[in-house]
Short mmCIF file of C-alpha atoms in Angstrom, two decimals:
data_model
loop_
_atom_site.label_atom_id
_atom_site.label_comp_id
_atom_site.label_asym_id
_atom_site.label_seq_id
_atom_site.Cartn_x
_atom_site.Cartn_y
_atom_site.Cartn_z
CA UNK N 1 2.86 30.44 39.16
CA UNK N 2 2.62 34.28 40.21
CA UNK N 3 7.06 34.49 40.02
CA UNK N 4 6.44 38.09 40.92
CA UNK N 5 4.58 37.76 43.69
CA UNK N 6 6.94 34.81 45.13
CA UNK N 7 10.06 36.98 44.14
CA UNK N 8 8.82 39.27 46.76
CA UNK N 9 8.13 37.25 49.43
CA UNK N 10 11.38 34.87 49.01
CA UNK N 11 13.65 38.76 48.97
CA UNK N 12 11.32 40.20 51.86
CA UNK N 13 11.88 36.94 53.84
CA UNK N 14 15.59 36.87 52.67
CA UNK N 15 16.08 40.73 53.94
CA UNK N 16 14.45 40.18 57.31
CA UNK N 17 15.45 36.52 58.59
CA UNK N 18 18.46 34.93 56.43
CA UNK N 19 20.37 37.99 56.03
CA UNK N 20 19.69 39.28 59.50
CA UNK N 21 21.28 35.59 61.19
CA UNK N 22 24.71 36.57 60.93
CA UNK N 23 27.96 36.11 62.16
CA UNK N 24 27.69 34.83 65.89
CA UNK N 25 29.95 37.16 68.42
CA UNK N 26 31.37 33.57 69.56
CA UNK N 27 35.16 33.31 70.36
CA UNK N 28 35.67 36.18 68.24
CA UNK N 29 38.52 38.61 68.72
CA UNK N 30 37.85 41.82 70.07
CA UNK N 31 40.35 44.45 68.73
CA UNK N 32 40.50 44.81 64.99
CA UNK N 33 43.45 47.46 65.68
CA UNK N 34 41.88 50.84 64.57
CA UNK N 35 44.29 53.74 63.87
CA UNK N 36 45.38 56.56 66.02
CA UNK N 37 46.96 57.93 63.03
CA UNK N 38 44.86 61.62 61.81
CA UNK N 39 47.51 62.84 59.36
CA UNK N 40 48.10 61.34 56.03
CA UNK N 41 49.61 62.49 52.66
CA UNK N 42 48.82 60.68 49.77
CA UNK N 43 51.60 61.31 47.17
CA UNK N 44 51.97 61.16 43.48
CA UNK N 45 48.26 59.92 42.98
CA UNK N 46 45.76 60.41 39.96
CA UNK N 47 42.57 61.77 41.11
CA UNK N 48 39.14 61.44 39.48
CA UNK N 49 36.95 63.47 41.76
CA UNK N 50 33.77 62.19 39.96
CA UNK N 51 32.49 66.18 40.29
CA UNK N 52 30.27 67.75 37.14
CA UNK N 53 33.38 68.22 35.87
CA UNK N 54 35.08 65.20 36.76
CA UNK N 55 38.61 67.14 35.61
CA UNK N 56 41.61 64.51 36.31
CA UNK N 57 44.25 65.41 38.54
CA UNK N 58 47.37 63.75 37.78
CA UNK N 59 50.61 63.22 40.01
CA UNK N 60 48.60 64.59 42.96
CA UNK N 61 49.03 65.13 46.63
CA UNK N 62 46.25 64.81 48.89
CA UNK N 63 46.56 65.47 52.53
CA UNK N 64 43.92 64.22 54.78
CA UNK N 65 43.86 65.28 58.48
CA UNK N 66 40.98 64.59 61.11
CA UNK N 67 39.24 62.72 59.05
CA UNK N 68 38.58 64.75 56.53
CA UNK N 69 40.50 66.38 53.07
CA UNK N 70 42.39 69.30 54.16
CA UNK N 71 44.37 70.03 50.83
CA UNK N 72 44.56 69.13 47.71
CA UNK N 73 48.62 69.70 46.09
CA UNK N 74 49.74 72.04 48.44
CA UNK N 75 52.21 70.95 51.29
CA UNK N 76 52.34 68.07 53.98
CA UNK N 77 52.67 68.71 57.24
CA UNK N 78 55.07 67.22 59.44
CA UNK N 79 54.52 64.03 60.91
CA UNK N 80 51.99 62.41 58.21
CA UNK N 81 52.02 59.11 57.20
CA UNK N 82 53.00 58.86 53.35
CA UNK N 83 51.34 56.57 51.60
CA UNK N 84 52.61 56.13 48.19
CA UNK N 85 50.37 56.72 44.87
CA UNK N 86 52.40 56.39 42.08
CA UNK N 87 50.60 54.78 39.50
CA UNK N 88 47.47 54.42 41.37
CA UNK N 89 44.49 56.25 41.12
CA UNK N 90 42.10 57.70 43.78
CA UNK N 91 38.14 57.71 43.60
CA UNK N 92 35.58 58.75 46.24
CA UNK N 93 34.16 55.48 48.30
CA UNK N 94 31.47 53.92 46.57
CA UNK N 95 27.69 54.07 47.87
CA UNK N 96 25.49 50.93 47.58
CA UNK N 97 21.94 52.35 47.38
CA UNK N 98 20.09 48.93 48.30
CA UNK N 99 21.26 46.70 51.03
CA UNK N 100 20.25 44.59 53.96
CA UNK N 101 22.75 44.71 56.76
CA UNK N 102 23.09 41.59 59.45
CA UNK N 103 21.95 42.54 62.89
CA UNK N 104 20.85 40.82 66.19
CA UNK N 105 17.95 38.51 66.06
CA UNK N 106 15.54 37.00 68.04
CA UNK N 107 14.72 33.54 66.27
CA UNK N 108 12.44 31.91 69.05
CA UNK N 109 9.43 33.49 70.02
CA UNK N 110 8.79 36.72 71.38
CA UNK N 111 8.07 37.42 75.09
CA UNK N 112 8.13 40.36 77.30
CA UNK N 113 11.86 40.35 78.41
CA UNK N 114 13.06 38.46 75.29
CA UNK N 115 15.96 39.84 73.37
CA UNK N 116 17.63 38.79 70.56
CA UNK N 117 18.87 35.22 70.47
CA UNK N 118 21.14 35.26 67.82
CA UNK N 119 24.05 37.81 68.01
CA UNK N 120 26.56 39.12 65.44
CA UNK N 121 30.37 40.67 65.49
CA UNK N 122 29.31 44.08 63.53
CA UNK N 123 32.95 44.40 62.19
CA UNK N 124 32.42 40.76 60.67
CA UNK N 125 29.56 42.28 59.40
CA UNK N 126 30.80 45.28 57.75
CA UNK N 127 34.48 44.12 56.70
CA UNK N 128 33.13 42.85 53.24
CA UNK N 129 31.47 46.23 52.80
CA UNK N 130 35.34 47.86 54.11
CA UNK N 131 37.29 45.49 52.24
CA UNK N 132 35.67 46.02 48.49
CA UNK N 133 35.98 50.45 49.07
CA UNK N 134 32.19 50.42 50.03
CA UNK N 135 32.17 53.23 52.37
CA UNK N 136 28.63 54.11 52.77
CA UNK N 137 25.17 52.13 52.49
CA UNK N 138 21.58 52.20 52.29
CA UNK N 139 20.09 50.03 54.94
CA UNK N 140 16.65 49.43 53.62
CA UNK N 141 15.06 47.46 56.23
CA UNK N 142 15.52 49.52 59.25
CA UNK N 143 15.31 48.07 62.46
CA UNK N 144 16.42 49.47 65.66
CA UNK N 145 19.73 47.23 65.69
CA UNK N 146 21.07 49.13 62.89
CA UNK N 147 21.16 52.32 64.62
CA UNK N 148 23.12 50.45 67.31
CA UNK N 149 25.29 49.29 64.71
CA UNK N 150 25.71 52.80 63.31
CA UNK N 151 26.62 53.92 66.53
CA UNK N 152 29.73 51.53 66.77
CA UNK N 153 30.94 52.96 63.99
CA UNK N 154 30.75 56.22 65.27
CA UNK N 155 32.42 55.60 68.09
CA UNK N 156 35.25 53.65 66.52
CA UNK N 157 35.09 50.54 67.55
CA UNK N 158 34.11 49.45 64.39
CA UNK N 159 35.56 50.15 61.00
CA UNK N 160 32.48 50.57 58.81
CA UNK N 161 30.56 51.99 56.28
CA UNK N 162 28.31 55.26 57.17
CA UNK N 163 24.80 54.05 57.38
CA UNK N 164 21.52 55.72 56.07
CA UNK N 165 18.49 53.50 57.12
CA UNK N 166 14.88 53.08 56.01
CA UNK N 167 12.50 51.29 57.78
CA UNK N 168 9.59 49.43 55.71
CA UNK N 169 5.56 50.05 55.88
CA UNK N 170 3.85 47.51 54.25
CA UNK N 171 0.11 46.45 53.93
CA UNK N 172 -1.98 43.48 53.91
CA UNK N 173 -1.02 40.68 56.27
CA UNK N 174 0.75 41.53 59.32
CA UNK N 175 3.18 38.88 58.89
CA UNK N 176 4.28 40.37 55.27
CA UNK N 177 6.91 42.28 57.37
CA UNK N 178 7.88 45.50 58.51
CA UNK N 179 4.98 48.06 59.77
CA UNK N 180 1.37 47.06 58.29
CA UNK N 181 -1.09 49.41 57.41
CA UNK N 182 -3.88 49.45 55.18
CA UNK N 183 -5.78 53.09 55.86
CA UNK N 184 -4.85 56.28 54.73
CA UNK N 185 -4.96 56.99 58.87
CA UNK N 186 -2.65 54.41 59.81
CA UNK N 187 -0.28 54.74 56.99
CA UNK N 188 0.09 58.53 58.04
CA UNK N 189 1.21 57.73 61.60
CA UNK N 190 3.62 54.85 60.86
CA UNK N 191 5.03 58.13 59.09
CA UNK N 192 4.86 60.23 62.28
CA UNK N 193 6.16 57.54 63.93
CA UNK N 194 9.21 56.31 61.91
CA UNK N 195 9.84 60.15 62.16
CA UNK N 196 9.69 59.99 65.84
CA UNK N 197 11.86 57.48 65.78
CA UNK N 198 14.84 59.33 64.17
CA UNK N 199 14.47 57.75 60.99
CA UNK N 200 15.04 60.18 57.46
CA UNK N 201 13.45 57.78 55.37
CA UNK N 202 10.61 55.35 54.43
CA UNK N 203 10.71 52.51 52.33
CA UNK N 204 6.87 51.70 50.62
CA UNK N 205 6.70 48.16 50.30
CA UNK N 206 4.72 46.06 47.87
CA UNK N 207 1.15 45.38 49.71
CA UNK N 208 0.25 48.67 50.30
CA UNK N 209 -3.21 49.82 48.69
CA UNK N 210 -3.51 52.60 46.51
CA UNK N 211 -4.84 54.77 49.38
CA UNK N 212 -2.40 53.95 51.85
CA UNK N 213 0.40 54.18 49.90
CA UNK N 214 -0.72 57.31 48.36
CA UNK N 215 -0.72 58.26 52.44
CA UNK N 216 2.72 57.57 52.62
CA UNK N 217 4.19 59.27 50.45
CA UNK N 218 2.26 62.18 51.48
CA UNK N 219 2.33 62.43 54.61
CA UNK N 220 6.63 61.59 54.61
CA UNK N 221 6.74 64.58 52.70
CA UNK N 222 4.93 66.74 54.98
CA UNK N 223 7.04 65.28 57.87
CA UNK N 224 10.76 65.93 55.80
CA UNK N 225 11.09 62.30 54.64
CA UNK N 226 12.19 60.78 51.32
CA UNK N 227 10.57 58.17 50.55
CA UNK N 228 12.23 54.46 48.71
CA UNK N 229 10.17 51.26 47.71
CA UNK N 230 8.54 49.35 45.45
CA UNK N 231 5.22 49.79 43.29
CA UNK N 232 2.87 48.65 44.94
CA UNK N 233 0.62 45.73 43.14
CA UNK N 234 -2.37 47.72 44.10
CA UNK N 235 -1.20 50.16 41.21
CA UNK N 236 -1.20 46.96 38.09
CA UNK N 237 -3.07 48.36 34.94
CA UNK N 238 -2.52 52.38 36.83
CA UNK N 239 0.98 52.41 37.14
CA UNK N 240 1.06 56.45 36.69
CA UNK N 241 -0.86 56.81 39.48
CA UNK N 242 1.88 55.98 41.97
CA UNK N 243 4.13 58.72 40.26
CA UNK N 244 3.11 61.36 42.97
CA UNK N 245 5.68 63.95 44.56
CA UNK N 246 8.16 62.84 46.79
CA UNK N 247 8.32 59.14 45.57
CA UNK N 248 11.95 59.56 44.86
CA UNK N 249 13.49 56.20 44.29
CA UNK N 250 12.04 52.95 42.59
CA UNK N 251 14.55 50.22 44.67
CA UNK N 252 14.46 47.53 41.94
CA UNK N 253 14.06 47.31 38.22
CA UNK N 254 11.62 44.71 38.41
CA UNK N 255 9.02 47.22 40.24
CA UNK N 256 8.66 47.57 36.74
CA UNK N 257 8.46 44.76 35.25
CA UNK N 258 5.72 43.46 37.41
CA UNK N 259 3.16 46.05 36.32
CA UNK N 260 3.42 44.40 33.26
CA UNK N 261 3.90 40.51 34.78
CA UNK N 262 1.76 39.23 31.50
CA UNK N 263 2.24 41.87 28.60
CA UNK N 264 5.16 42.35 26.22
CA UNK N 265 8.24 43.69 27.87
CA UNK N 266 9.58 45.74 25.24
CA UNK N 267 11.92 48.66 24.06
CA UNK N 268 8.60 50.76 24.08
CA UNK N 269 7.22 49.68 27.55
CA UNK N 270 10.73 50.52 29.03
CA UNK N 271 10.64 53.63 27.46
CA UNK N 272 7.35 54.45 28.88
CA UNK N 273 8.74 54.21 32.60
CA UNK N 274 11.17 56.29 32.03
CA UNK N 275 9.17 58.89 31.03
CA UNK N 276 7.11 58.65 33.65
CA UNK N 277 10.14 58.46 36.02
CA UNK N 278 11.62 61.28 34.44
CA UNK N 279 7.76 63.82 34.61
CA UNK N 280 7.89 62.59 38.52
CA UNK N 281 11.37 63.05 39.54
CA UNK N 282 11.73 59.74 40.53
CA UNK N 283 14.86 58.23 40.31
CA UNK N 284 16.08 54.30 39.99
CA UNK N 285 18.42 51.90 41.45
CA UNK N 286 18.25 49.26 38.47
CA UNK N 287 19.54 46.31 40.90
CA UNK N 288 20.51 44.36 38.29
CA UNK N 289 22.78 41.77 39.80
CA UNK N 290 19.97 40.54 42.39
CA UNK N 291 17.73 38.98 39.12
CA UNK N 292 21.11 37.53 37.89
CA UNK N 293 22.01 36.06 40.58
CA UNK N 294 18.47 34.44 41.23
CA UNK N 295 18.85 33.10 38.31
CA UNK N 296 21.80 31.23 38.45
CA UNK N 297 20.50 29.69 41.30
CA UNK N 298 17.00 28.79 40.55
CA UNK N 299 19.16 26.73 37.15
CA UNK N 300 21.61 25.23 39.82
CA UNK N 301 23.30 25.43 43.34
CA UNK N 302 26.51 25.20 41.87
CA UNK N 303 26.38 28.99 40.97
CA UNK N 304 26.16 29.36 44.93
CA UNK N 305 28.64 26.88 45.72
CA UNK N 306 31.47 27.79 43.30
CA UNK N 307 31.29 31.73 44.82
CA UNK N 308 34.98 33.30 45.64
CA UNK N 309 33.32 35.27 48.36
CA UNK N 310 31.02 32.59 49.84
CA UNK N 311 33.72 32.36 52.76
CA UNK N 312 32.89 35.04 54.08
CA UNK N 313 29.90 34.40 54.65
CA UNK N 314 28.44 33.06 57.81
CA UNK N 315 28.16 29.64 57.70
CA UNK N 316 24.36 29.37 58.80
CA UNK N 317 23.71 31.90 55.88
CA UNK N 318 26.28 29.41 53.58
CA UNK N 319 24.00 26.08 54.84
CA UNK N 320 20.75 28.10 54.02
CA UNK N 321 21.80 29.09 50.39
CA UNK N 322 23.33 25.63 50.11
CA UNK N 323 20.57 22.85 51.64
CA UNK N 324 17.64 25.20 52.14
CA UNK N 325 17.19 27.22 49.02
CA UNK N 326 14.07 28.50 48.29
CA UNK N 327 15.22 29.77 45.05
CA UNK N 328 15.78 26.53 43.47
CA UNK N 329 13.20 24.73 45.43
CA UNK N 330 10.60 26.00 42.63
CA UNK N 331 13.36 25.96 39.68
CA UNK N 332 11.32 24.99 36.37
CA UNK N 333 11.68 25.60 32.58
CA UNK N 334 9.15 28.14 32.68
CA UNK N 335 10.71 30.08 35.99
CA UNK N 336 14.37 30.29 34.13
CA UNK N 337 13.11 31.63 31.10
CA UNK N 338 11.42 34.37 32.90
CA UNK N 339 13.90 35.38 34.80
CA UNK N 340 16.21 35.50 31.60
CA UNK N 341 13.01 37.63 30.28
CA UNK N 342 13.63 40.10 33.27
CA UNK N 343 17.40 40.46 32.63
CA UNK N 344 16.85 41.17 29.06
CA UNK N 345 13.89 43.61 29.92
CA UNK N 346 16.11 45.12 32.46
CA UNK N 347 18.71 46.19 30.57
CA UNK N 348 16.77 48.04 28.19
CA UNK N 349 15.10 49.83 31.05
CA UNK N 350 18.91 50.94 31.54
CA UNK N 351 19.28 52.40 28.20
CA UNK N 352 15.84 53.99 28.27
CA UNK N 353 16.23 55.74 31.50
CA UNK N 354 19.35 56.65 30.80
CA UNK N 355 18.30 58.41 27.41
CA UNK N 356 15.32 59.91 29.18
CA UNK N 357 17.85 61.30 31.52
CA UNK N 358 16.52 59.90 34.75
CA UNK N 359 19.44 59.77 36.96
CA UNK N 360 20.53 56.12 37.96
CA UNK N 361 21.96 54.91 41.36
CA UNK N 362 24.05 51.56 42.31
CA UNK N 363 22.39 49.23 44.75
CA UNK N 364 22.69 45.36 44.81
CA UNK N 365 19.84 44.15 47.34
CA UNK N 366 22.75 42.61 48.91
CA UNK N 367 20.97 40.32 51.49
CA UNK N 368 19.64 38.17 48.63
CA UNK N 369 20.66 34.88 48.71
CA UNK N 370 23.95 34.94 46.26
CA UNK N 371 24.44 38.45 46.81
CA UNK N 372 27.81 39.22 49.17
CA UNK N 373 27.82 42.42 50.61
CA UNK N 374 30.49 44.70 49.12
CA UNK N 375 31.78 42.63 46.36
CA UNK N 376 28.46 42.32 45.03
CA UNK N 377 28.48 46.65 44.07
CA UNK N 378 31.79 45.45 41.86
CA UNK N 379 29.54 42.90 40.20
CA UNK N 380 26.31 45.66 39.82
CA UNK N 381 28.69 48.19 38.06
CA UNK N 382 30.06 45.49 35.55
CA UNK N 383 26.49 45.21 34.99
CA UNK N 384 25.40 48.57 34.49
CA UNK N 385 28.18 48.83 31.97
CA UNK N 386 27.33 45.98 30.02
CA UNK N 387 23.81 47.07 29.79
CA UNK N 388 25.00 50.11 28.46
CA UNK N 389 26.18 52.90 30.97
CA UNK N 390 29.84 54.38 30.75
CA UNK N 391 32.18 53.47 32.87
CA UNK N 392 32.16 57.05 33.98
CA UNK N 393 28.45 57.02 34.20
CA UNK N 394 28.58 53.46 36.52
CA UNK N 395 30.59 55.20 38.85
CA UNK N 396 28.79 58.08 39.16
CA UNK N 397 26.61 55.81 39.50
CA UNK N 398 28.05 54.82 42.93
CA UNK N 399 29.81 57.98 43.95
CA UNK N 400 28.06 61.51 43.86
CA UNK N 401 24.71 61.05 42.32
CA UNK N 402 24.06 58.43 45.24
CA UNK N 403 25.43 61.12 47.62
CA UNK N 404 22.58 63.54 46.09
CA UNK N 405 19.78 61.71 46.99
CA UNK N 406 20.38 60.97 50.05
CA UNK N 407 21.94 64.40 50.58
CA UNK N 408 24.91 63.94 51.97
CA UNK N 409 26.71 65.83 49.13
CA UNK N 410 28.28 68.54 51.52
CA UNK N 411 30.41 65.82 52.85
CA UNK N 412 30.93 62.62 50.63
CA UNK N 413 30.45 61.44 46.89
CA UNK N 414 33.34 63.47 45.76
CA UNK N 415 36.82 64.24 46.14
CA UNK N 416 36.84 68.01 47.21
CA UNK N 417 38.92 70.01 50.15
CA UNK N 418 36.55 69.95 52.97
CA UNK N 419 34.90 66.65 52.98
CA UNK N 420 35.47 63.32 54.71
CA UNK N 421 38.00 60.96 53.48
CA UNK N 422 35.82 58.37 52.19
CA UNK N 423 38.49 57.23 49.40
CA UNK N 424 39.50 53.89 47.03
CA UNK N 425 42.90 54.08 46.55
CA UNK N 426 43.54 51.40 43.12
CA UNK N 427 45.85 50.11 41.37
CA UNK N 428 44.44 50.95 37.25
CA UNK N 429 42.18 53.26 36.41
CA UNK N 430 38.61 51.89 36.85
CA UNK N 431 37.58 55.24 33.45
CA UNK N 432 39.61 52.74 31.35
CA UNK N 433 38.09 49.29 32.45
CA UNK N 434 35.20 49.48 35.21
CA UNK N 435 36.65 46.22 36.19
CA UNK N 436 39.46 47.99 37.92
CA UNK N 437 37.55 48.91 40.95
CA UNK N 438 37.83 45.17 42.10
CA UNK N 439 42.08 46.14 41.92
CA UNK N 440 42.12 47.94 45.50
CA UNK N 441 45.35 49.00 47.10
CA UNK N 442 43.66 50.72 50.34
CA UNK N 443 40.60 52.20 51.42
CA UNK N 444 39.45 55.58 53.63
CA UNK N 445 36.72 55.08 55.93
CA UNK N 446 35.62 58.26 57.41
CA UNK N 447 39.44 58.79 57.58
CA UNK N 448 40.25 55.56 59.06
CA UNK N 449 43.22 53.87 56.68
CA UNK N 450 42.94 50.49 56.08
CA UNK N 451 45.57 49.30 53.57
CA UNK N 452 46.07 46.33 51.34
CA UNK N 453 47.65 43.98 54.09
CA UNK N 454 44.90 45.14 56.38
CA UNK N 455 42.35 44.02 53.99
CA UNK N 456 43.34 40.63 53.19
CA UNK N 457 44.28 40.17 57.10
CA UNK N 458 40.41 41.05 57.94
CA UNK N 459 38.97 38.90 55.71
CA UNK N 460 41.22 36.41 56.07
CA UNK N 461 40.29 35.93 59.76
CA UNK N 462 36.58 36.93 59.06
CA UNK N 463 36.99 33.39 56.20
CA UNK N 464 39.29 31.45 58.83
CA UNK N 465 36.37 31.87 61.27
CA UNK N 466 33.35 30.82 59.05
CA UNK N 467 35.38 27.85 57.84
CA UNK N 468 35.75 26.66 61.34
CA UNK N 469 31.90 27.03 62.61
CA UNK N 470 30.26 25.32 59.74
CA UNK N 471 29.58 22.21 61.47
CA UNK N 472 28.37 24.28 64.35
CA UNK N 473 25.95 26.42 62.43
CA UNK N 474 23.09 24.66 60.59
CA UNK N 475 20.13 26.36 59.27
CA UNK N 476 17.66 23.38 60.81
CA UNK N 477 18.61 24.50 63.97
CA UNK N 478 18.54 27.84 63.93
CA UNK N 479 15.12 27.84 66.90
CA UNK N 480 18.20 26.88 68.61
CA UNK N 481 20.79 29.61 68.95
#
């Protein structure tokens, strides 16, 4: 069986239908009680800004007004709200680098004055992402429904992570997904076009040909566009030859991996990609939990089954991973032992880059069966240590280097006077045991406070709510909705 070439298809299909068919705006209540509050002192707290430096600041006070840090241990105004932060320890929000967010859906056929048939509660859909300190994402199969979901965030209604958002070109088959082209000519205006659009990014996807891809890549650079995505197949045998400027960031691992699908996947073939990675100033989200996670289920359903989070996920999505899984459909000897192959391989691909100094970012491909937004970045940076990264390195990982590339530096990724109050507040110091970012005593969203009882209370209702629709929600009816 070519695994790598069904891997792809199962995630692309995953990332644009499953993971889209999300929670239903049915009987759902409308006001999730965002703040008025603007002022807020944060007493007594240990910073780690996660700067270069990275210098700890101990018993600190941190005053946050308008959304943003206005001092760092100097006084507090009248009439903030104190929050307490003795003991505790404050870190900017963490950035997942690889995601694919629920929106609307159409799932009957299209027709001129069809819209989407299928509609989701976008704080449902971003309270995971709230709830585990995730306070900014990369959307990485753009459609025009996450702007609109973007936008409610923006205007408040909606406590939720910032959004950056790449829409895909692909090639081959129109029905691969995403925008198909497979000319230099074409490929260049889906660029234009996405650009048009308001997009700042472009994902490459895996069908593109050499030529087209090559176009891509190009012509986003031309048109002020970074550019995310996989290695193309086209490139097997050549991989070097997709190292051209402006591909910035290889979204998986296993982009890897496939190039050599059928050779030995070694200490020297890892260090090879880095090197080239590191000549082309391309950087890499390692995405090691999505693999893992496949895994598990491909070997058995109870991996899905026995999940903490899997309340809180919509219960079509729950039935689909559960009675539908295409993962363990095609589960074999063979399959299992190469995706424990890829895990292996994977990890030294961590230690190799990070030797070679190619700078590393934290994404999860959260849309993947198994993969729960938010939680699953908790689960990505346990990995990333175990493969070999610090714990200061995994969250850098997830703070300021992921606020480089997508440069939005000037205003998140660290804890600095002047920028937005995208904070975790925790209870032990995740420097000492990167397992500590899971102990969360409150979270800043773009200034919004949401503390512990908050937290629990949202997904509490957000679990209370799945629970109650599973009979409703079915995956063999989904032509329905």
């Amino acid at each position: 069986m070519n695994y790598f070439k069904y891997l792809n298809f199962i995630i692309l299909l995953f990332a644009f239908t499953f993971y889209g068919c999300s929670n239903s705006t049915e009987n759902k209540p409308k006001d999730q009680g965002i703040q008025k509050q603007s002022l807020f002192a944060i007493k007594n707290v240990n910073i780690i800004p996660m700067t270069i430096e990275n210098n700890l600041i101990e018993n600190a006070t941190v005053v946050i007004e308008n959304k943003k840090i206005l001092s760092i241990n100097e006084s507090i105004p009248n009439g903030a709200k104190i929050i307490d932060g003795t003991g505790k320890w404050l870190i900017p929000g963490l950035i997942d680098m690889h995601v694919h967010t629920n929106a609307d859906l159409n799932f009957r056929e299209n027709s001129p004055t069809q819209g989407a048939t299928f509609f989701m509660d976008t704080q449902d859909v971003m309270t995971t992402y709230i709830a585990n300190g995730v306070t900014t994402i990369f959307e990485l199969g753009g459609r025009v429904e996450h702007f609109g979901q973007r936008n409610e965030i923006a205007k408040g209604k909606v406590i939720g992570p910032r959004m950056a958002i790449a829409p895909m070109i692909n090639g081959g088959d129109p029905n691969n997904g995403g925008r198909t082209v497979n000319t230099a000519s074409d490929a260049r205006q889906a660029v234009r076009s996405i650009k048009a659009e308001g997009y700042n990014f472009v994902k490459a996807y895996s069908s593109l040909n050499m030529e087209s891809f090559q176009a891509v890549v190009d012509e986003a650079q031309k048109q002020g566009l970074k550019v995310v995505g996989h290695i193309p197949d086209a490139f097997k045998g050549k991989t070097e030859k997709a190292f051209i400027s402006n591909f910035g960031l290889v979204a998986h691992a296993e982009e890897f991996s496939k190039q050599i699908r059928n050779q030995p996947k070694t200490k020297k073939e890892a260090q090879y990609f880095a090197q080239l990675s590191k000549e082309n100033n391309t950087w890499l989200t390692p995405n090691l939990i999505a693999i893992v996670k496949i895994r598990d289920q491909v070997q058995s359903l109870d991996s899905i089954a026995s999940m903490e989070s899997l309340k809180y996920v919509h219960p079509l999505l729950q039935d689909k991973w559960l009675h539908s899984n295409n993962y363990h459909k095609h589960s074999s000897p063979e399959f299992i032992n190469y995706l424990d192959s890829l895990i292996v391989f994977h990890k030294q691909m961590v230690v190799a880059f990070k030797e070679a100094g190619v700078p590393m970012v934290a994404g999860t491909d959260a849309g993947v069966s198994g993969v729960v937004t938010g939680f699953a970045l908790h689960d990505e940076l346990e990995l990333l240590v175990d493969a070999g990264l610090t714990n200061e390195e995994a969250l850098i990982s997830a703070t300021r280097l992921p606020s480089e590339w997508l440069k939005i530096n000037e205003i998140v990724g660290t804890i600095e006077v002047d920028k937005y109050a995208d904070l975790l507040l925790l209870d032990a110091n995740p420097l000492e045991n990167i397992q500590n970012t899971r102990k969360i005593s409150g979270v800043f969203a773009n200034g919004t406070w949401v503390d512990r009882n908050k937290i629990d209370k949202m997904l509490s209702e957000l679990a209370h709510w799945n629970t109650s629709m599973k009979e409703k929600y079915k995956w063999k009816n989904r032509r329905k909705y």
